[in-house]
Amino acid sequence: MRVGVFICHCGNNIAGTVDVARVAAEMRKLPGVVYATNYMYTCSEPGQEEIKQAIRKEGLDRIVVAACSPRMHENTFRKTIEKAGLNRYFLEMANIREHISWIGEDKELNTNKAIEAVKMAVAKVMNNKPLYSSSFKVNKRVLVIGGGVAGMQAALDCADGGLDVVLVEKSPSIGGMMSRLDKTFPTIDCSICILGPKMVDVVQHEKIKLYAYSEIDEIKGYVGNYQIKIRKKATYVDWSKCTGCGACMEKCPTRNAYDHFNFGVATTRAINIPFPQAIPKKAKIDPEFCRQFTKGKCGVCAKICPTGAINYEMKDEIVAEDVGAIIVATGYGLFDLDKFPEYGAGRYPDVITGIQYERILNASGPTSGHILRPSDQTEPKTVVFVSCAGSRDKSLGVPYCSNFCCMYIAKQAILTKDHIPDSQSYVFYMDIRSNGKGYDEFTRRAQEEYGAKYIRGRVAKIYPKGKKMVVRGADTLLGTQVEVEADLVVLATAVISAPGAAGMAEKLHISYDTFGFYVESHPKLRPVETNTSGVYLAGACQGPKDIPASVGQGSAAASKVLSLFSKDMLESDPAIAQVNINACVGCLKCVKTCPFQAIKEEVLRNGRKVAKVIETVCAGCGVCTSTCPCGAIQLQHFTDNQLLAEVNAICQS
Amino acid sequence: MSVVAGKELRIVGFLCNWCSYGGADTAGVSRFKQPTDLRIIKVPCSGRVDPLFVVRALLTGADGVLVSGCHPRDCHYTDGNFYARRRLEMLKRLLPFVGIDERRFHYTWVSASEGQKWQQVVTDFTNRIHQLGPLHVKKENEG
């Protein structure tokens, strides 16, 4: 066996705190290692060339690269050695950057640790076996979860690229948060006017199959072959008959149903169509409020419906769809007012959230676009905006910036002045974050042209005084206390992960961070990929994002799917479990423990029972290998021998 | 010697590829300083960790063993870490029977985004092992 070891300096990243030359020198002493060297940037073109030349000149058959994390460059070097004629699984990487040079301060200890890490890799690579991928067919359909602007963009781009798309939206209409907005910054474009045509494109596209008011029940399978179960929630209205005429909504006697679309600014009917531009424009019954469900009698909508679409007996329905890739665009959620006892915790009707104000500004909203404050339906003359209501506040568990509040506050201040020319807006802010194209000019316009008064400081307390709300805060630039008597207070509440985000991540087997936002594969270079191949991210499910960023990510995710599907066959990962039938005693414990049902019983010709791995289903976790009492089933590339070789390299030296 | 005498003890870590190995990477990228005793072995899933690996390490030279996987319910392989949890919890109770202080073995869950938590886990466990001292005193005296 002829092992070659390549130690990377990574500029000063590794060489700064690890004596790389000494590591290489130590490696030359190891049995089996015939070549060891150190190089400035092993991942660079000349660095890779050096590996290839050494393989040829020295006749190397196993390669160890000690550099950054294998999560970063394992694939790079696998390709390198493959080009030089070696099997790609004859490579091992020792992570001496993330796990050593970047975290240890003592050069001597770091160097010693690096020597050990490379020794472990050498011990493992000597036990490596060549592995070969097989190829399997790809199902060229894509599932998009979430019909907000990011999901719609992804669905449209995939469909225009010729893919069949299954779009699942949990609320009764697609459009997401953007469909609730009045105008968009920094152009003051009408939000639904630019979104509406896109929504129509989605529903009319022959390649897009839309499931509105549906949720993902179950996801099984792997890249190229996912089996999805979709729960079509009961709407109690047969959508194949409903024409969206709205007669039921007009006649429904229940007028106090919670209006999800308007975030509770107004109430709606128990049977309702969320908004005029809804797609699909179909009615649904909210059984929590409907008298037929709560009191057992009413039936007005059933009597009035001209097409007989009402069906109180309707049940949830499960449909199955098979796809090859998944784009997750589940969006975000918002902090509730009850998180802010100092601002009244939702008890004062005239303290509202930014999105609620957006509905009040909106012509399709409950006030038909006239700014009327909720308590007495009068025009507010003084409006106070409080930015960072929750955001950048560690004590509330939101240390991050919510990204777009500074901009929408400026927009709402401008719109307030447009609607009520004799009004005055005040904005309490921590910092103005307007780092987009045309954004800073926009926030300046709010101040200079529209006279919004920006006060740098936080609001300590909001309390009622007659018909007014007193907003008491600090002006940290003047170093004084400020009190503003406002008619209406708008809180820019923090952006949080969508409700149920963690549960969805668990179904998808993707990671999420402490806040419930999904984790991308690489923060800089793989922003829409996840660590689960075949699953991509778009929009605010990954972190707070404004519309252009969400649209951009939607398109990016679509392009990833299109390039994945550009091949008819995908290569399987050969690092899967294998059964040695001579050692297998047929206890079939592995069959029971396999999380993927990838192992089945096989009867040999002599009648003996053994386990058999279904290659395409095995995901390579290795639970079976540590279950097997006789070591008969081995996860390739992580066999008992390979892992114990690593243990021995550390413990027995 | 595998470790620098007087400064380090031998600690072996089995980290799952999807969460904890990534968490250790995140800690590195964020330059969260840690003690240098830990030697990391990458496994696809904490469910791949055979309890016998842990025992083997402790019997042949390690002073401490750490296993870290994805948070329960967030396993890349659906429920590999549930198997790990059962096996490792059982192992923890068995270790005293073979004469090994159970505090020398620890299993935990660290996700790929929890660099800071990883720093804490490594620091705490290393400190604990240093408090317990070397496991293989006899061997060292003989050597």
Short mmCIF file of N, CA, C and O in Angstrom, two decimals, chain A residues 533-623:
data_model
loop_
_atom_site.label_atom_id
_atom_site.label_comp_id
_atom_site.label_asym_id
_atom_site.label_seq_id
_atom_site.Cartn_x
_atom_site.Cartn_y
_atom_site.Cartn_z
N SER A 533 -29.60 16.27 0.04
CA SER A 533 -29.61 16.52 -1.39
C SER A 533 -31.02 16.36 -1.93
O SER A 533 -31.77 15.49 -1.52
N GLY A 534 -31.36 17.26 -2.84
CA GLY A 534 -32.70 17.26 -3.40
C GLY A 534 -33.66 18.20 -2.70
O GLY A 534 -34.78 18.38 -3.15
N VAL A 535 -33.24 18.80 -1.58
CA VAL A 535 -34.10 19.76 -0.88
C VAL A 535 -33.45 21.14 -0.92
O VAL A 535 -32.28 21.29 -0.56
N TYR A 536 -34.21 22.13 -1.40
CA TYR A 536 -33.68 23.47 -1.58
C TYR A 536 -34.54 24.47 -0.81
O TYR A 536 -35.71 24.21 -0.54
N LEU A 537 -33.94 25.62 -0.50
CA LEU A 537 -34.64 26.64 0.28
C LEU A 537 -34.88 27.89 -0.57
O LEU A 537 -34.07 28.24 -1.41
N ALA A 538 -35.99 28.55 -0.31
CA ALA A 538 -36.24 29.84 -0.96
C ALA A 538 -36.99 30.73 0.01
O ALA A 538 -37.92 30.30 0.69
N GLY A 539 -36.58 31.97 0.10
CA GLY A 539 -37.33 32.96 0.86
C GLY A 539 -37.03 32.97 2.34
O GLY A 539 -36.01 32.48 2.80
N ALA A 540 -37.98 33.53 3.10
CA ALA A 540 -37.75 33.85 4.49
C ALA A 540 -37.73 32.65 5.43
O ALA A 540 -37.48 32.80 6.61
N CYS A 541 -37.97 31.43 4.92
CA CYS A 541 -37.84 30.27 5.80
C CYS A 541 -36.39 30.10 6.21
O CYS A 541 -36.09 29.43 7.20
N GLN A 542 -35.47 30.71 5.48
CA GLN A 542 -34.04 30.59 5.78
C GLN A 542 -33.58 31.73 6.67
O GLN A 542 -32.52 31.65 7.28
N GLY A 543 -34.36 32.81 6.74
CA GLY A 543 -34.00 33.97 7.54
C GLY A 543 -34.79 35.15 7.01
O GLY A 543 -35.24 35.11 5.87
N PRO A 544 -34.98 36.22 7.82
CA PRO A 544 -35.78 37.35 7.36
C PRO A 544 -35.25 37.91 6.04
O PRO A 544 -34.04 38.07 5.89
N LYS A 545 -36.15 38.16 5.12
CA LYS A 545 -35.75 38.56 3.77
C LYS A 545 -36.82 39.44 3.16
O LYS A 545 -38.00 39.22 3.40
N ASP A 546 -36.44 40.42 2.36
CA ASP A 546 -37.45 41.24 1.69
C ASP A 546 -37.83 40.60 0.35
O ASP A 546 -37.34 39.53 0.00
N ILE A 547 -38.72 41.27 -0.37
CA ILE A 547 -39.30 40.64 -1.57
C ILE A 547 -38.24 40.33 -2.64
O ILE A 547 -38.16 39.19 -3.09
N PRO A 548 -37.40 41.31 -3.05
CA PRO A 548 -36.44 40.96 -4.11
C PRO A 548 -35.52 39.81 -3.73
O PRO A 548 -35.20 38.97 -4.58
N ALA A 549 -35.11 39.74 -2.49
CA ALA A 549 -34.22 38.64 -2.07
C ALA A 549 -34.97 37.31 -2.13
O ALA A 549 -34.41 36.30 -2.55
N SER A 550 -36.25 37.33 -1.73
CA SER A 550 -37.04 36.09 -1.77
C SER A 550 -37.25 35.63 -3.20
O SER A 550 -37.14 34.44 -3.50
N VAL A 551 -37.56 36.58 -4.08
CA VAL A 551 -37.77 36.23 -5.48
C VAL A 551 -36.47 35.67 -6.07
O VAL A 551 -36.48 34.66 -6.77
N GLY A 552 -35.37 36.33 -5.74
CA GLY A 552 -34.07 35.87 -6.22
C GLY A 552 -33.78 34.46 -5.78
O GLY A 552 -33.35 33.61 -6.57
N GLN A 553 -34.08 34.18 -4.51
CA GLN A 553 -33.84 32.82 -4.01
C GLN A 553 -34.78 31.81 -4.64
O GLN A 553 -34.39 30.67 -4.89
N GLY A 554 -36.02 32.23 -4.90
CA GLY A 554 -36.97 31.34 -5.57
C GLY A 554 -36.42 30.91 -6.92
O GLY A 554 -36.41 29.73 -7.27
N SER A 555 -35.93 31.88 -7.67
CA SER A 555 -35.35 31.56 -8.98
C SER A 555 -34.09 30.72 -8.84
O SER A 555 -33.86 29.80 -9.62
N ALA A 556 -33.29 31.04 -7.83
CA ALA A 556 -32.05 30.28 -7.63
C ALA A 556 -32.35 28.82 -7.32
O ALA A 556 -31.74 27.91 -7.88
N ALA A 557 -33.33 28.61 -6.43
CA ALA A 557 -33.70 27.24 -6.07
C ALA A 557 -34.21 26.50 -7.31
O ALA A 557 -33.88 25.33 -7.54
N ALA A 558 -35.01 27.21 -8.13
CA ALA A 558 -35.54 26.59 -9.35
C ALA A 558 -34.41 26.20 -10.28
O ALA A 558 -34.42 25.12 -10.87
N SER A 559 -33.39 27.07 -10.40
CA SER A 559 -32.29 26.75 -11.31
C SER A 559 -31.51 25.55 -10.80
O SER A 559 -31.01 24.74 -11.58
N LYS A 560 -31.43 25.39 -9.47
CA LYS A 560 -30.75 24.22 -8.90
C LYS A 560 -31.51 22.95 -9.27
O LYS A 560 -30.93 21.93 -9.61
N VAL A 561 -32.85 23.02 -9.17
CA VAL A 561 -33.66 21.84 -9.51
C VAL A 561 -33.54 21.54 -11.00
O VAL A 561 -33.38 20.39 -11.40
N LEU A 562 -33.57 22.59 -11.82
CA LEU A 562 -33.47 22.38 -13.27
C LEU A 562 -32.13 21.73 -13.62
O LEU A 562 -32.07 20.85 -14.48
N SER A 563 -31.06 22.15 -12.95
CA SER A 563 -29.77 21.54 -13.30
C SER A 563 -29.68 20.12 -12.74
O SER A 563 -29.09 19.25 -13.37
N LEU A 564 -30.31 19.89 -11.57
CA LEU A 564 -30.35 18.52 -11.05
C LEU A 564 -31.09 17.59 -12.02
O LEU A 564 -30.69 16.45 -12.26
N PHE A 565 -32.16 18.12 -12.59
CA PHE A 565 -33.00 17.30 -13.48
C PHE A 565 -32.52 17.31 -14.93
O PHE A 565 -33.16 16.77 -15.79
N SER A 566 -31.38 17.98 -15.19
CA SER A 566 -30.90 18.00 -16.58
C SER A 566 -30.38 16.63 -16.99
O SER A 566 -30.23 16.34 -18.16
N LYS A 567 -30.12 15.78 -15.99
CA LYS A 567 -29.71 14.41 -16.32
C LYS A 567 -30.91 13.46 -16.10
O LYS A 567 -31.75 13.73 -15.26
N ASP A 568 -30.91 12.38 -16.88
CA ASP A 568 -32.01 11.42 -16.72
C ASP A 568 -31.74 10.47 -15.56
O ASP A 568 -32.64 9.94 -14.95
N MET A 569 -30.44 10.26 -15.31
CA MET A 569 -30.07 9.33 -14.25
C MET A 569 -29.21 10.07 -13.22
O MET A 569 -28.43 10.94 -13.58
N LEU A 570 -29.38 9.72 -11.96
CA LEU A 570 -28.52 10.28 -10.92
C LEU A 570 -27.61 9.18 -10.41
O LEU A 570 -27.95 8.00 -10.45
N GLU A 571 -26.45 9.59 -9.91
CA GLU A 571 -25.52 8.61 -9.36
C GLU A 571 -25.85 8.40 -7.89
O GLU A 571 -26.03 9.35 -7.14
N SER A 572 -25.89 7.14 -7.47
CA SER A 572 -26.19 6.88 -6.07
C SER A 572 -24.91 6.97 -5.26
O SER A 572 -23.81 6.81 -5.79
N ASP A 573 -25.08 7.24 -3.97
CA ASP A 573 -23.93 7.24 -3.07
C ASP A 573 -23.63 5.80 -2.71
O ASP A 573 -24.47 5.10 -2.15
N PRO A 574 -22.43 5.30 -3.04
CA PRO A 574 -22.16 3.88 -2.77
C PRO A 574 -21.85 3.59 -1.31
O PRO A 574 -21.66 2.42 -0.96
N ALA A 575 -21.78 4.63 -0.47
CA ALA A 575 -21.49 4.38 0.95
C ALA A 575 -22.76 3.91 1.64
O ALA A 575 -23.39 4.63 2.41
N ILE A 576 -23.17 2.69 1.32
CA ILE A 576 -24.39 2.13 1.91
C ILE A 576 -24.06 0.79 2.56
O ILE A 576 -22.95 0.29 2.43
N ALA A 577 -25.03 0.21 3.23
CA ALA A 577 -24.78 -1.02 3.97
C ALA A 577 -24.68 -2.22 3.01
O ALA A 577 -25.33 -2.25 1.97
N GLN A 578 -23.83 -3.19 3.41
CA GLN A 578 -23.68 -4.40 2.62
C GLN A 578 -23.69 -5.59 3.56
O GLN A 578 -23.11 -5.53 4.64
N VAL A 579 -24.34 -6.67 3.14
CA VAL A 579 -24.44 -7.85 4.02
C VAL A 579 -23.44 -8.91 3.56
O VAL A 579 -23.36 -9.23 2.38
N ASN A 580 -22.70 -9.41 4.52
CA ASN A 580 -21.86 -10.57 4.25
C ASN A 580 -22.70 -11.80 4.58
O ASN A 580 -22.88 -12.13 5.76
N ILE A 581 -23.23 -12.47 3.55
CA ILE A 581 -24.20 -13.53 3.82
C ILE A 581 -23.58 -14.72 4.55
O ILE A 581 -24.26 -15.51 5.17
N ASN A 582 -22.26 -14.83 4.48
CA ASN A 582 -21.61 -15.93 5.20
C ASN A 582 -21.62 -15.71 6.70
O ASN A 582 -21.63 -16.66 7.48
N ALA A 583 -21.63 -14.43 7.11
CA ALA A 583 -21.61 -14.15 8.54
C ALA A 583 -23.01 -13.90 9.09
O ALA A 583 -23.23 -13.98 10.29
N CYS A 584 -23.96 -13.61 8.21
CA CYS A 584 -25.32 -13.26 8.66
C CYS A 584 -26.01 -14.50 9.23
O CYS A 584 -26.02 -15.56 8.60
N VAL A 585 -26.55 -14.35 10.46
CA VAL A 585 -27.23 -15.49 11.08
C VAL A 585 -28.74 -15.42 10.89
O VAL A 585 -29.48 -16.25 11.39
N GLY A 586 -29.20 -14.40 10.19
CA GLY A 586 -30.63 -14.30 9.89
C GLY A 586 -31.49 -13.89 11.07
O GLY A 586 -32.68 -14.20 11.12
N CYS A 587 -30.90 -13.17 12.04
CA CYS A 587 -31.72 -12.73 13.18
C CYS A 587 -32.65 -11.59 12.77
O CYS A 587 -33.68 -11.37 13.39
N LEU A 588 -32.26 -10.88 11.72
CA LEU A 588 -33.06 -9.81 11.11
C LEU A 588 -33.36 -8.66 12.07
O LEU A 588 -34.36 -7.97 11.94
N LYS A 589 -32.46 -8.45 13.03
CA LYS A 589 -32.61 -7.28 13.90
C LYS A 589 -32.45 -6.00 13.07
O LYS A 589 -33.08 -4.99 13.34
N CYS A 590 -31.58 -6.08 12.05
CA CYS A 590 -31.34 -4.91 11.20
C CYS A 590 -32.61 -4.50 10.47
O CYS A 590 -32.86 -3.32 10.25
N VAL A 591 -33.43 -5.50 10.08
CA VAL A 591 -34.67 -5.19 9.36
C VAL A 591 -35.56 -4.31 10.23
O VAL A 591 -36.17 -3.36 9.77
N LYS A 592 -35.57 -4.64 11.55
CA LYS A 592 -36.45 -3.89 12.45
C LYS A 592 -35.91 -2.50 12.75
O LYS A 592 -36.68 -1.56 12.91
N THR A 593 -34.59 -2.37 12.83
CA THR A 593 -34.06 -1.06 13.23
C THR A 593 -33.90 -0.09 12.06
O THR A 593 -33.85 1.11 12.28
N CYS A 594 -33.81 -0.57 10.84
CA CYS A 594 -33.55 0.33 9.72
C CYS A 594 -34.62 1.42 9.65
O CYS A 594 -35.80 1.13 9.52
N PRO A 595 -34.22 2.69 9.73
CA PRO A 595 -35.21 3.77 9.70
C PRO A 595 -35.87 3.93 8.32
O PRO A 595 -36.82 4.67 8.18
N PHE A 596 -35.34 3.27 7.31
CA PHE A 596 -35.83 3.50 5.94
C PHE A 596 -36.48 2.25 5.34
O PHE A 596 -36.78 2.22 4.15
N GLN A 597 -36.65 1.22 6.13
CA GLN A 597 -37.16 -0.06 5.62
C GLN A 597 -36.36 -0.50 4.39
O GLN A 597 -36.91 -0.96 3.39
N ALA A 598 -35.04 -0.31 4.48
CA ALA A 598 -34.19 -0.61 3.32
C ALA A 598 -33.62 -2.02 3.37
O ALA A 598 -32.87 -2.41 2.49
N ILE A 599 -33.95 -2.76 4.43
CA ILE A 599 -33.43 -4.12 4.53
C ILE A 599 -34.60 -5.09 4.55
O ILE A 599 -35.60 -4.85 5.23
N LYS A 600 -34.50 -6.14 3.77
CA LYS A 600 -35.57 -7.13 3.80
C LYS A 600 -34.97 -8.52 3.96
O LYS A 600 -33.77 -8.72 3.81
N GLU A 601 -35.84 -9.45 4.24
CA GLU A 601 -35.41 -10.83 4.43
C GLU A 601 -35.26 -11.50 3.07
O GLU A 601 -36.06 -11.28 2.17
N GLU A 602 -34.19 -12.28 2.94
CA GLU A 602 -34.02 -13.01 1.69
C GLU A 602 -33.79 -14.48 2.04
O GLU A 602 -33.07 -14.77 3.00
N VAL A 603 -34.42 -15.36 1.29
CA VAL A 603 -34.21 -16.79 1.55
C VAL A 603 -33.25 -17.33 0.50
O VAL A 603 -33.49 -17.21 -0.71
N LEU A 604 -32.13 -17.88 0.97
CA LEU A 604 -31.14 -18.42 0.04
C LEU A 604 -31.63 -19.76 -0.52
O LEU A 604 -32.58 -20.34 -0.01
N ARG A 605 -30.91 -20.27 -1.52
CA ARG A 605 -31.35 -21.51 -2.15
C ARG A 605 -31.35 -22.70 -1.18
O ARG A 605 -32.12 -23.62 -1.29
N ASN A 606 -30.44 -22.62 -0.20
CA ASN A 606 -30.42 -23.70 0.79
C ASN A 606 -31.44 -23.49 1.91
O ASN A 606 -31.42 -24.16 2.93
N GLY A 607 -32.29 -22.49 1.74
CA GLY A 607 -33.36 -22.29 2.71
C GLY A 607 -32.98 -21.39 3.87
O GLY A 607 -33.80 -21.08 4.72
N ARG A 608 -31.71 -20.93 3.91
CA ARG A 608 -31.25 -20.10 5.01
C ARG A 608 -31.77 -18.67 4.83
O ARG A 608 -31.77 -18.14 3.72
N LYS A 609 -32.21 -18.05 5.96
CA LYS A 609 -32.69 -16.67 5.91
C LYS A 609 -31.52 -15.71 6.13
O LYS A 609 -30.74 -15.91 7.07
N VAL A 610 -31.41 -14.70 5.30
CA VAL A 610 -30.40 -13.66 5.53
C VAL A 610 -31.02 -12.30 5.25
O VAL A 610 -32.12 -12.20 4.69
N ALA A 611 -30.29 -11.27 5.67
CA ALA A 611 -30.76 -9.90 5.39
C ALA A 611 -30.25 -9.46 4.03
O ALA A 611 -29.18 -9.87 3.58
N LYS A 612 -31.06 -8.61 3.37
CA LYS A 612 -30.64 -8.08 2.07
C LYS A 612 -30.95 -6.59 2.03
O LYS A 612 -32.04 -6.17 2.38
N VAL A 613 -29.96 -5.81 1.61
CA VAL A 613 -30.13 -4.36 1.56
C VAL A 613 -30.68 -3.94 0.20
O VAL A 613 -30.18 -4.40 -0.83
N ILE A 614 -31.73 -3.14 0.22
CA ILE A 614 -32.24 -2.58 -1.04
C ILE A 614 -31.40 -1.34 -1.34
O ILE A 614 -31.53 -0.32 -0.66
N GLU A 615 -30.53 -1.45 -2.33
CA GLU A 615 -29.51 -0.42 -2.56
C GLU A 615 -30.06 0.98 -2.72
O GLU A 615 -29.53 1.95 -2.18
N THR A 616 -31.14 1.10 -3.47
CA THR A 616 -31.62 2.45 -3.77
C THR A 616 -32.30 3.10 -2.57
O THR A 616 -32.45 4.30 -2.53
N VAL A 617 -32.72 2.30 -1.62
CA VAL A 617 -33.44 2.86 -0.48
C VAL A 617 -32.50 3.18 0.68
O VAL A 617 -32.72 4.13 1.44
N CYS A 618 -31.43 2.43 0.81
CA CYS A 618 -30.49 2.63 1.93
C CYS A 618 -29.93 4.05 1.86
O CYS A 618 -29.46 4.50 0.83
N ALA A 619 -29.99 4.75 3.01
CA ALA A 619 -29.51 6.13 3.04
C ALA A 619 -28.12 6.22 3.64
O ALA A 619 -27.50 7.28 3.62
N GLY A 620 -27.63 5.12 4.19
CA GLY A 620 -26.26 5.13 4.69
C GLY A 620 -26.07 5.65 6.09
O GLY A 620 -25.06 6.27 6.38
N CYS A 621 -27.02 5.38 6.99
CA CYS A 621 -26.86 5.87 8.35
C CYS A 621 -26.01 4.96 9.20
O CYS A 621 -25.30 5.40 10.10
N GLY A 622 -26.07 3.66 8.94
CA GLY A 622 -25.25 2.72 9.69
C GLY A 622 -25.85 2.23 10.99
O GLY A 622 -25.17 1.59 11.78
N VAL A 623 -27.14 2.51 11.21
CA VAL A 623 -27.79 2.02 12.41
C VAL A 623 -27.76 0.48 12.42
O VAL A 623 -27.54 -0.15 13.45
#
